[in-house]
Structure formats: structure tokens, C-alpha cells
Short mmCIF file of C-alpha atoms in Angstrom, two decimals:
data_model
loop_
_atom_site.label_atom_id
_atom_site.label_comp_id
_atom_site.label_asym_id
_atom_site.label_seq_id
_atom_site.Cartn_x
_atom_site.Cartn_y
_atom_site.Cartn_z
CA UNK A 331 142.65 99.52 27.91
CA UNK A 332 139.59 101.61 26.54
CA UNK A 333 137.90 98.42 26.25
CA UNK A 334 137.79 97.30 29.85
CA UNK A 335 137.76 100.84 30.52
CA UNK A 336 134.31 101.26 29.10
CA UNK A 337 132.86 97.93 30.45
CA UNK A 338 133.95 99.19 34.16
CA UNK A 339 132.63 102.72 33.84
CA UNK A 340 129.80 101.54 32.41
CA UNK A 341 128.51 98.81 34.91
CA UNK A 342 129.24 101.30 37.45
CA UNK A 343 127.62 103.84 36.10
CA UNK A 344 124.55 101.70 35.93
CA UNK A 345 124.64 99.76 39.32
CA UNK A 346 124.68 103.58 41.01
CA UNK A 347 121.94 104.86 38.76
CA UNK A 348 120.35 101.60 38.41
CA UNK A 349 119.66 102.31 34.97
CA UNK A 350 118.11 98.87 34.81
CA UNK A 351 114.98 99.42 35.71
CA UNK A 352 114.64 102.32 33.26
CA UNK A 353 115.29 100.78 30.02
CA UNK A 354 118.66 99.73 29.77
CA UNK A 355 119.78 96.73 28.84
CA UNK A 356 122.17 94.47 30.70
CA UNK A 357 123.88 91.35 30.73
CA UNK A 358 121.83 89.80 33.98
CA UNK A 359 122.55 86.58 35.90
CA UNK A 360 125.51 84.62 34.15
CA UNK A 361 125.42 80.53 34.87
CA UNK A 362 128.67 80.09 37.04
CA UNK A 363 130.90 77.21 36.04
CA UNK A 364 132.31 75.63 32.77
CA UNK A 365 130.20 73.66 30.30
CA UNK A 366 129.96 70.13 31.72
CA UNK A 367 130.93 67.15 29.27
CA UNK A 368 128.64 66.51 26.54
CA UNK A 369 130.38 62.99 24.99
CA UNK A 370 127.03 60.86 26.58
CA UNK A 371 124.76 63.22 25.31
CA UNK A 372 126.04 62.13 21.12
CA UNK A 373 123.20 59.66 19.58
CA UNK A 374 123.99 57.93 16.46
CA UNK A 375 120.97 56.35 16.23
CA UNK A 376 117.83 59.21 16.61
CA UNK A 377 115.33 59.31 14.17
CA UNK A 378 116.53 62.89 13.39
CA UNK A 379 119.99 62.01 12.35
CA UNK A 380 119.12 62.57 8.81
CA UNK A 381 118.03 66.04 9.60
CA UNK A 382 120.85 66.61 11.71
CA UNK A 383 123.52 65.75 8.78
CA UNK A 384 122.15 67.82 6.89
CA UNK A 385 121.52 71.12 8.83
CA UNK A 386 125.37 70.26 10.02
CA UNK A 387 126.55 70.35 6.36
CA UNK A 388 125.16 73.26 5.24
CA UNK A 389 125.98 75.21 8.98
CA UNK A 390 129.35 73.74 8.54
CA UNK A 391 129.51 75.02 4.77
CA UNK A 392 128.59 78.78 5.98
CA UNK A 393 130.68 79.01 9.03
CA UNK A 394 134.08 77.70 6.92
CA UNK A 395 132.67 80.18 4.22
CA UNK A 396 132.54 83.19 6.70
CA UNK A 397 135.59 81.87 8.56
CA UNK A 398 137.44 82.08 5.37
CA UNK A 399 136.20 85.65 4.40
CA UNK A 400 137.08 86.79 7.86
CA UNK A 401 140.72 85.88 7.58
CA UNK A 402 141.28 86.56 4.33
CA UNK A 403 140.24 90.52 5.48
CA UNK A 404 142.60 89.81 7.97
CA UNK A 405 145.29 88.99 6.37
CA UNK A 406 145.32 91.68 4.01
CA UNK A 407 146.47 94.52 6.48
CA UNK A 408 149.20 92.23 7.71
CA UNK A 409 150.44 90.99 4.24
CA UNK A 410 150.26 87.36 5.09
CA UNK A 411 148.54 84.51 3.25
CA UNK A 412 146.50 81.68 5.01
CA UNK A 413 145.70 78.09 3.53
CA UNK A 414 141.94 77.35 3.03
CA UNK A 415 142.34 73.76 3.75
CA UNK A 416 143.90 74.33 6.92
CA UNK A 417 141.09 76.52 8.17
CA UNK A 418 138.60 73.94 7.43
CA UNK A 419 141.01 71.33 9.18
CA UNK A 420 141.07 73.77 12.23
CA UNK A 421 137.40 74.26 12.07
CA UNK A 422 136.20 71.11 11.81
CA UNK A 423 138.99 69.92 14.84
CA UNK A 424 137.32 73.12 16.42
CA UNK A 425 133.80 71.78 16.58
CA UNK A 426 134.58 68.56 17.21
CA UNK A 427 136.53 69.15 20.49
CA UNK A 428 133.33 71.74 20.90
CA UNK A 429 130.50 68.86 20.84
CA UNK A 430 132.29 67.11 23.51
CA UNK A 431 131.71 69.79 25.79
CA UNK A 432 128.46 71.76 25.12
CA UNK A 433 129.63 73.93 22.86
CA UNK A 434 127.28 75.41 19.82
CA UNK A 435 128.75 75.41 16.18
CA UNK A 436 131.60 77.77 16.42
CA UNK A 437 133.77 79.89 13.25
CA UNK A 438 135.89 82.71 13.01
CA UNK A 439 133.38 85.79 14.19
CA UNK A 440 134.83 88.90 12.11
CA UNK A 441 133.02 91.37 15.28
CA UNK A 442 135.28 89.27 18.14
CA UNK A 443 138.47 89.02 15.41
CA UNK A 444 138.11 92.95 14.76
CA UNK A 445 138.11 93.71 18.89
CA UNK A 446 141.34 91.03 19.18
CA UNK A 447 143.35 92.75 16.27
CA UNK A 448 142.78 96.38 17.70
CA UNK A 449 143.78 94.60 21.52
CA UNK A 450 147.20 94.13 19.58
CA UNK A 451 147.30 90.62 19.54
CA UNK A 452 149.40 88.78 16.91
CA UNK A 453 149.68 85.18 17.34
CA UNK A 454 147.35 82.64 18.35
CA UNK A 455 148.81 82.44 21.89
CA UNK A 456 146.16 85.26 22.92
CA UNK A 457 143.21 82.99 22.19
CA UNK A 458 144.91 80.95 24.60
CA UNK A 459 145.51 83.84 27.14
CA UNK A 460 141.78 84.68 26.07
CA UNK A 461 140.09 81.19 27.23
CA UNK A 462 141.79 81.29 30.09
CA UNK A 463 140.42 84.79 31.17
CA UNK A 464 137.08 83.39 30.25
CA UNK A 465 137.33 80.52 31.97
CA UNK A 466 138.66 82.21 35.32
CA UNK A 467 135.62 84.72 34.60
CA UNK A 468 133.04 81.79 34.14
CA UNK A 469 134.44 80.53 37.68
CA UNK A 470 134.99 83.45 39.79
CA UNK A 471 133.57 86.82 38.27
CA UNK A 472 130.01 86.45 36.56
CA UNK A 473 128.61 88.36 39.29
CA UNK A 474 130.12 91.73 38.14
CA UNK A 475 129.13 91.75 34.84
CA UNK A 476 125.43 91.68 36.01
CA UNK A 477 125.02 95.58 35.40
CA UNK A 478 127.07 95.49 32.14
CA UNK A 479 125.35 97.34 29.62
CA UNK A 480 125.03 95.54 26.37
CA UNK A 481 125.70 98.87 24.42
CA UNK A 482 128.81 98.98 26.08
CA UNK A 483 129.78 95.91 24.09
CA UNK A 484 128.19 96.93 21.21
CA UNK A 485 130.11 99.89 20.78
CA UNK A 486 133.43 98.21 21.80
CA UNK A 487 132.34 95.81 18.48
CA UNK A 488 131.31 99.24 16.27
CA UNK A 489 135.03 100.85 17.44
CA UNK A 490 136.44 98.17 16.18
CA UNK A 491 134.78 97.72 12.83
CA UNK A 492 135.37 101.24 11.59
CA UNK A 493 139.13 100.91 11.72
CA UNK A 494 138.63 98.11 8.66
CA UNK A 495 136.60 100.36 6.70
CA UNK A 496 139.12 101.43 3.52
CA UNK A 497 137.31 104.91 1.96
CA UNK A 498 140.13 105.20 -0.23
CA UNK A 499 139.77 101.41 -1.34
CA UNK A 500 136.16 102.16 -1.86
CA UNK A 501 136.54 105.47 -3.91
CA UNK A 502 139.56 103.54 -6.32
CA UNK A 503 136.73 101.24 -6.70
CA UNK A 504 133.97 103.22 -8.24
CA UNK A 505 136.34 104.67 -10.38
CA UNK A 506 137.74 101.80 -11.84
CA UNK A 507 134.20 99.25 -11.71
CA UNK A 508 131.02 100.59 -10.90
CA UNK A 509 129.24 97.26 -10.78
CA UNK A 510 131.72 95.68 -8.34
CA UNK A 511 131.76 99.41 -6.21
CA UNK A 512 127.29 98.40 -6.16
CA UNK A 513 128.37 95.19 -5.09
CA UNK A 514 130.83 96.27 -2.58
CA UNK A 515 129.03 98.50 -1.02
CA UNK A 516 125.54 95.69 -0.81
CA UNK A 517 127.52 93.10 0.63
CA UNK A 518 128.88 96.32 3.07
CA UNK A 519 125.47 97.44 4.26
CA UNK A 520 124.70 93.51 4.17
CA UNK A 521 126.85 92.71 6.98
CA UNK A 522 126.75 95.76 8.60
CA UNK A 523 122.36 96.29 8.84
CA UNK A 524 122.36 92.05 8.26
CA UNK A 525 124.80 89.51 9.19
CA UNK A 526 128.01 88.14 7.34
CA UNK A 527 125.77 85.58 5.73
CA UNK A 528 123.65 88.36 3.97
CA UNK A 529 127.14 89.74 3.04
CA UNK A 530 128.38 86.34 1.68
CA UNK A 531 125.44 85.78 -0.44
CA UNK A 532 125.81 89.17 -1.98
CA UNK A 533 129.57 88.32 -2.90
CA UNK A 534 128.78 84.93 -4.25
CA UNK A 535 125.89 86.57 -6.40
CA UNK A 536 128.37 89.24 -8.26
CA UNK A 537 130.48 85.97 -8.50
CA UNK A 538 127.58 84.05 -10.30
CA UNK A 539 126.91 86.80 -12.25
CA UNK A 540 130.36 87.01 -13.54
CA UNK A 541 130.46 83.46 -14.50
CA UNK A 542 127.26 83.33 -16.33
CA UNK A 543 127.97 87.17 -18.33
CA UNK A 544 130.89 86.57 -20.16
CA UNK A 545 132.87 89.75 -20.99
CA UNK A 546 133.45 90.26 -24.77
CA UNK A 547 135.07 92.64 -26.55
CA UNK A 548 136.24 93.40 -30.58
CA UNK A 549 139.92 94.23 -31.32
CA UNK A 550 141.57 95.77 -33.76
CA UNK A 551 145.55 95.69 -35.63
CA UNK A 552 147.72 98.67 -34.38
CA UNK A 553 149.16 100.16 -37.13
CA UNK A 554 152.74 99.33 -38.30
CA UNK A 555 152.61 96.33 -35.88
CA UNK A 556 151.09 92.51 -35.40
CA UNK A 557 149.69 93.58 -32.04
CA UNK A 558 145.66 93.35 -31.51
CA UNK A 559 143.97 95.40 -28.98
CA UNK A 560 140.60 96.18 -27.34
CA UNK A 561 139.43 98.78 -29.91
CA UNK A 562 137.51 100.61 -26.61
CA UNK A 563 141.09 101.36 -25.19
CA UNK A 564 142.83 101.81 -28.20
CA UNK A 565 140.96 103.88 -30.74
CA UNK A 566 143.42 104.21 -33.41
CA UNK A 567 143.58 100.40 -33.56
CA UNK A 568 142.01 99.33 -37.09
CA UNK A 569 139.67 96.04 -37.47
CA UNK A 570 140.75 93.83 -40.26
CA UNK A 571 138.28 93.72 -43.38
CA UNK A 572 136.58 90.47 -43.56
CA UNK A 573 137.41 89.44 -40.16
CA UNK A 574 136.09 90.06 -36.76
CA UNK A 575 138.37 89.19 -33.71
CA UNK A 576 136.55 89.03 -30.55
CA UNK A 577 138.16 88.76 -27.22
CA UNK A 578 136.18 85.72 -24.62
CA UNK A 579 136.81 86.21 -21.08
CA UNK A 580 134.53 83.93 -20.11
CA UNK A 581 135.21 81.32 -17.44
CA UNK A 582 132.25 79.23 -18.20
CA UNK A 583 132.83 78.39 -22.00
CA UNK A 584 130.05 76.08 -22.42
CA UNK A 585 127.72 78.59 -21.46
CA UNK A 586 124.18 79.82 -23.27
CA UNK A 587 125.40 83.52 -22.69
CA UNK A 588 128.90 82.88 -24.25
CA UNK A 589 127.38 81.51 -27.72
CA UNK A 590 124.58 84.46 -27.36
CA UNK A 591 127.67 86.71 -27.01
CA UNK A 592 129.10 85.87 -30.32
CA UNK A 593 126.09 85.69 -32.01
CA UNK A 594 125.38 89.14 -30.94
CA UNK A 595 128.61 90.59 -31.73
CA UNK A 596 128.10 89.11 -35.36
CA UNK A 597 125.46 90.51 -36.06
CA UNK A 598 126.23 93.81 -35.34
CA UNK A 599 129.31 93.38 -37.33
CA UNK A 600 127.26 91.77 -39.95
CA UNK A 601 125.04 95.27 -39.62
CA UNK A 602 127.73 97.72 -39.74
CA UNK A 603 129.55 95.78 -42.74
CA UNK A 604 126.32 96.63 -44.89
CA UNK A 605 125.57 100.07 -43.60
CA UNK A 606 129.44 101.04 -45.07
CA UNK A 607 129.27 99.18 -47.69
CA UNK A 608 132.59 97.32 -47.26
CA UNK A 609 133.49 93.31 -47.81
CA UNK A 610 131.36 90.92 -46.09
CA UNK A 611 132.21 88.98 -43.02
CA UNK A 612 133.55 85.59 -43.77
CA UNK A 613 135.71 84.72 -40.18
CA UNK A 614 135.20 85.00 -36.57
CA UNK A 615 138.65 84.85 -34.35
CA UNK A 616 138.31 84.18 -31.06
CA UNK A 617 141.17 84.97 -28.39
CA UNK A 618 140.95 83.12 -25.13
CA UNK A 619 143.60 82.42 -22.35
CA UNK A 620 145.28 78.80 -22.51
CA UNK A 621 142.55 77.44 -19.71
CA UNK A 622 139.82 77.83 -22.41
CA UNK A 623 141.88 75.95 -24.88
CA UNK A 624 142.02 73.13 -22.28
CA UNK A 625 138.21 72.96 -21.66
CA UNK A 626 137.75 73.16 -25.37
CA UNK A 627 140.01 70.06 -25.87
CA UNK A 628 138.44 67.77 -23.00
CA UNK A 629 135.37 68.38 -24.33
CA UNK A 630 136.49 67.52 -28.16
CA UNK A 631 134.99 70.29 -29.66
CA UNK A 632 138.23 71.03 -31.72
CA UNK A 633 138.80 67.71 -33.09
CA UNK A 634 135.27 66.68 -33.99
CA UNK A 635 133.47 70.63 -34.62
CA UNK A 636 136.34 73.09 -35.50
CA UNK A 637 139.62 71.49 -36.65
CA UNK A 638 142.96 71.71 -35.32
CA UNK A 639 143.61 73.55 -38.71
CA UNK A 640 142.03 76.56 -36.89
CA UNK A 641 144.04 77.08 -34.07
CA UNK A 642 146.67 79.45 -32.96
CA UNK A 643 148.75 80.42 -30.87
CA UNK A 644 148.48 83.76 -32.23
CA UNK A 645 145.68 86.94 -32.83
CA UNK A 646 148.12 88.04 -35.80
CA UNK A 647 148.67 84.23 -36.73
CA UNK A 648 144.86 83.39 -37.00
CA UNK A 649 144.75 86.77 -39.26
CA UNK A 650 147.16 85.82 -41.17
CA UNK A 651 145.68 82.69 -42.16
CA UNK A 652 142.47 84.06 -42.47
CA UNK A 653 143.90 86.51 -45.17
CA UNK A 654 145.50 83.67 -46.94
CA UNK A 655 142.04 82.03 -47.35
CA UNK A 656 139.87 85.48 -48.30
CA UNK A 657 142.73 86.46 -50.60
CA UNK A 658 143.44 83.00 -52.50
CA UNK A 659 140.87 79.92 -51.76
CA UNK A 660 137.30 82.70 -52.37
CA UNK A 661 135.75 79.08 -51.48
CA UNK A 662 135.75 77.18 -48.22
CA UNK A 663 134.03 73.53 -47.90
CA UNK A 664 130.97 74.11 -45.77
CA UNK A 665 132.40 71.24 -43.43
CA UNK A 666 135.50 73.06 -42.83
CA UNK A 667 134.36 76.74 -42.80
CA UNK A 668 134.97 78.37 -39.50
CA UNK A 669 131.83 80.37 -39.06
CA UNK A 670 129.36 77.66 -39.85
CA UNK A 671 130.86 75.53 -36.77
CA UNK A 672 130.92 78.90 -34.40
#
């Protein structure tokens, strides 16, 4: 009730002070009447129906985009999952049905979803409830909303949007990631000082970013044991002489950045193996998830540039075989030698 609560005190309040005519804002004259049919008005066959196509797609592309992100947010404080594809099924039925009837491009607003899941509503059976109020207020009522003030709705919208904001999610965050906390909080003061598109593009940046940076790290043998480990996290973890094991999280394998990655990484192992004097570095061991395997092996760079010899399924397999060869063959054909194809 504080809703319509507001909106009644406040066009009252302003119709007795007319507070109009000194600065504040209202709604004014409201066209009476439903949206008359538009299906005449379609032309297939304008000169701008190139233009149109493509200011549709890309429109189309941003609202499903923001439509998404909306009920994904959604969805979290309800524990429910939604299906992509049928929000772009719904859409596009959406805004089709819309064009018939003089309706602008239409998505999933997260401002009018915030104000409907505070209202309490729960199923889709109050958007029904909710076009019929507007319809019956399109007919009959547009006369009383005249002296609305518009920061009456605002702050209706504002209520609403501080109940989703998640301090504690926030503060978890800059302890655990300070980049993505930055990010968070740009695409945050994106929407809020912006739009959801500002927002959006900030999110799909850190996404890009993430792509193109691959994450690498070294690991090292915990004692007394065949497991291999980030030697950030585990300290007492001890790199193998000879070898250096990097872990690629990288979903973009092919990438310049990946291959400067390594390179850098060796030479800093090449670096420290001088400065303490102990055996050069003869193999490179790469650990990546099963998906990079699968890239690797569509794009044949197993069979015709590293070998199938020089695959694992194991961090303490690869070392063992790696030993093998330091330990008895001191010589490794240049064709077959695993650095000179990394």
C-alpha cells in the first residue's frame, strides 16, 4: 500500500498547493484510450528497411541482454533458474504482438520488476492483473494522475532498488577479488548514475578481459605425495628440478596472451635457474581442464606440433615421464622435444 499511498498524498498535496506552477514536476495531460491497431501501418517495402533491420537487431540484442540480466538478479533471491531461450522466445512473441498495436520495443525493465517483487507478486498472473489496471486507468482515470509528481514515482523506483543492494555480497567480494569488487561496483554506479546498458557493457568488458588475460600459475610436488599445487597457496610445495609445471586457465587457448604467458613464465624460470645455480630447464608441463584438450585436438595441434607421446592424464604422470627422459635419454630429437614445439 505505501506505493499508492504516496502517489495519492502526493497529487493531493500538489493539486491544493499547486506546486505546479512553482517548479514541480508532474505527469500532465495523459491521451485517454488504448493504442489503436498498428498492423496497416507495417511496410515491407520502404527504402529504410535496411536501416530498420538493423537498428531492430542490435535493439533486440540489448533488450534480451538486459532482460536476461534482470531475471537472472531475480531469480537469485528466490532460488529458481530461468531458460535463456525461453526469454528470447517470450520477448520476441512480446514485441511482435507489441508492433501490432503501437507499442515501442519492450524488455524486462529491472526499475518496474524491482517495484512488482516488493508489491509481493509471484507469478505471472499479476502482469495480467497489472494490464488490466492499466488498461481500466488508460480508459477511465488519466485525469487524476494530472498532479502526480514524477518524484513520487521516482522514489517508489529508488525504494525499491535498495532492497536488492547485497553489502554483505559486496564486502565477501573485495575480500576474495578486488578486480571483480572494481568491476562490481562500475557496472553498480553504471546503472545506477547511467542506464542498464552502461551497466551491461561494464560486465561484458571484465568478461572480455578475462578471456583475453589468461590466468597462469607455477605448481609445485607436495612432499611425500604425487599431488601438484599452486605454489602461491601452498608454500611448502617443492618445484621439480628441470621441470616447470604451469597451470592454463585460459578459455581462449589460441590466444596471443596465452603463448606470451608461457613465454614469460619461462623466462623467469629460465632466470631464477641461473641466479641459483641449479640444472637447467629442459620441460614445460602444462595442466589444463579436459575442454582445452578438446580445442587442442580440433585444431590438430597435438598430432601434427606436439605428439600424442606428450600427453597425460596426469601432473605427476607428465613428471614422471619427464624424469624418465632427463634421467636416461640426456638427448631429445629436436623434432620431438617438447619445449621447441611450446
Amino acid at each position: 500500500m505505501a506505493p499508492l499511498t504516496s502517489v495519492i498524498l502526493g497529487s493531493l498535496l500538489v493539486y491544493l498547493t499547486h506546486a505546479e506552477r512553482h517548479g514541480v514536476q508532474v505527469i500532465g495531460n495523459l491521451k485517454k484510450g488504448l493504442n489503436p491497431l498498428s498492423m496497416s501501418d507495417l511496410v515491407f517495402t520502404s527504402p529504410y528497411m535496411s536501416t530498420a533491420l538493423k537498428t531492430g537487431l542490435i535493439t533486440g540484442i540489448i533488450a534480451l541482454a538486459e532482460g536476461v540480466a534482470v531475471g537472472r538478479s531475480f531469480a537469485m533471491f528466490k532460488n529458481y533458474n530461468i531458460d535463456g531461450n525461453k526469454e528470447m522466445i517470450a520477448f520476441g512473441m512480446m514485441n511482435i504482438v507489441g508492433s501490432l498495436t503501437s507499442c515501442y520495443l519492450t524488455t524486462g525493465p529491472f526499475s518496474r520488476s524491482a517495484v512488482n517483487f516488493n508489491a509481493g507478486c509471484k507469478t505471472i498472473v499479476s502482469n495480467i492483473v497489472m494490464a488490466i489496471a492499466v488498461m481500466f486507468t488508460l480508459l477511465f482515470l488519466t485525469p487524476l494522475f494530472y498532479y502526480t509528481p514524477l518524484v513520487v514515482l521516482s522514489s517508489i523506483i529508488m525504494v525499491a532498488m535498495l532492497g536488492f543492494i547485497d553489502y554483505q555480497a559486496a564486502i565477501h567480494l573485495w575480500k576474495v577479488d578486488k578486480f571483480d569488487f572494481l568491476v562490481c561496483m562500475s557496472a553498480y554506479f553504471g546503472v545506477v548514475f547511467g542506464s542498464v546498458e552502461i551497466g551491461l557493457v561494464i560486465a561484458v568488458t571484465r568478461l572480455l578481459l578475462f578471456v583475453s588475460r589468461p590466468r597462469t600459475a607455477v605448481k609445485g610436488n607436495i612432499p611425500n605425495s604425487m599431488i601438484y599445487r599452486n605454489t602461491e597457496q601452498y608454500p611448502y610445495s617443492r618445484t621439480v628440478p628441470g621441470l616447470l609445471i604451469l597451470e592454463i586457465d585460459a578459455p581462449n587457448l589460441l590466444c596471443q596472451r596465452w603463448l606470451l604467458a608461457i613465454t614469460r613464465w619461462v623466462d623467469e624460470e629460465e632466470e631464477r635457474v641461473k641466479t641459483s645455480g641449479e640444472n637447467s630447464l629442459q620441460y614445460v608441463i602444462l595442466d589444463m581442464s579436459g575442454e582445452a584438450v578438446k580445442k587442442l585436438t580440433r585444431s590438430k595441434f597435438i598430432c601434427d606440433n606436439l605428439g600424442k607421446e606428450w600427453m597425460f592424464l596426469t601432473v605427476g604422470e607428465a613428471v614422471e615421464a619427464s624424469s624418465y627422459m632427463l634421467h636416461t635419454l640426456r638427448t631429445v630429437p629436436a623434432s620431438k622435444e617438447p619445449w621447441n614445439n611450446v
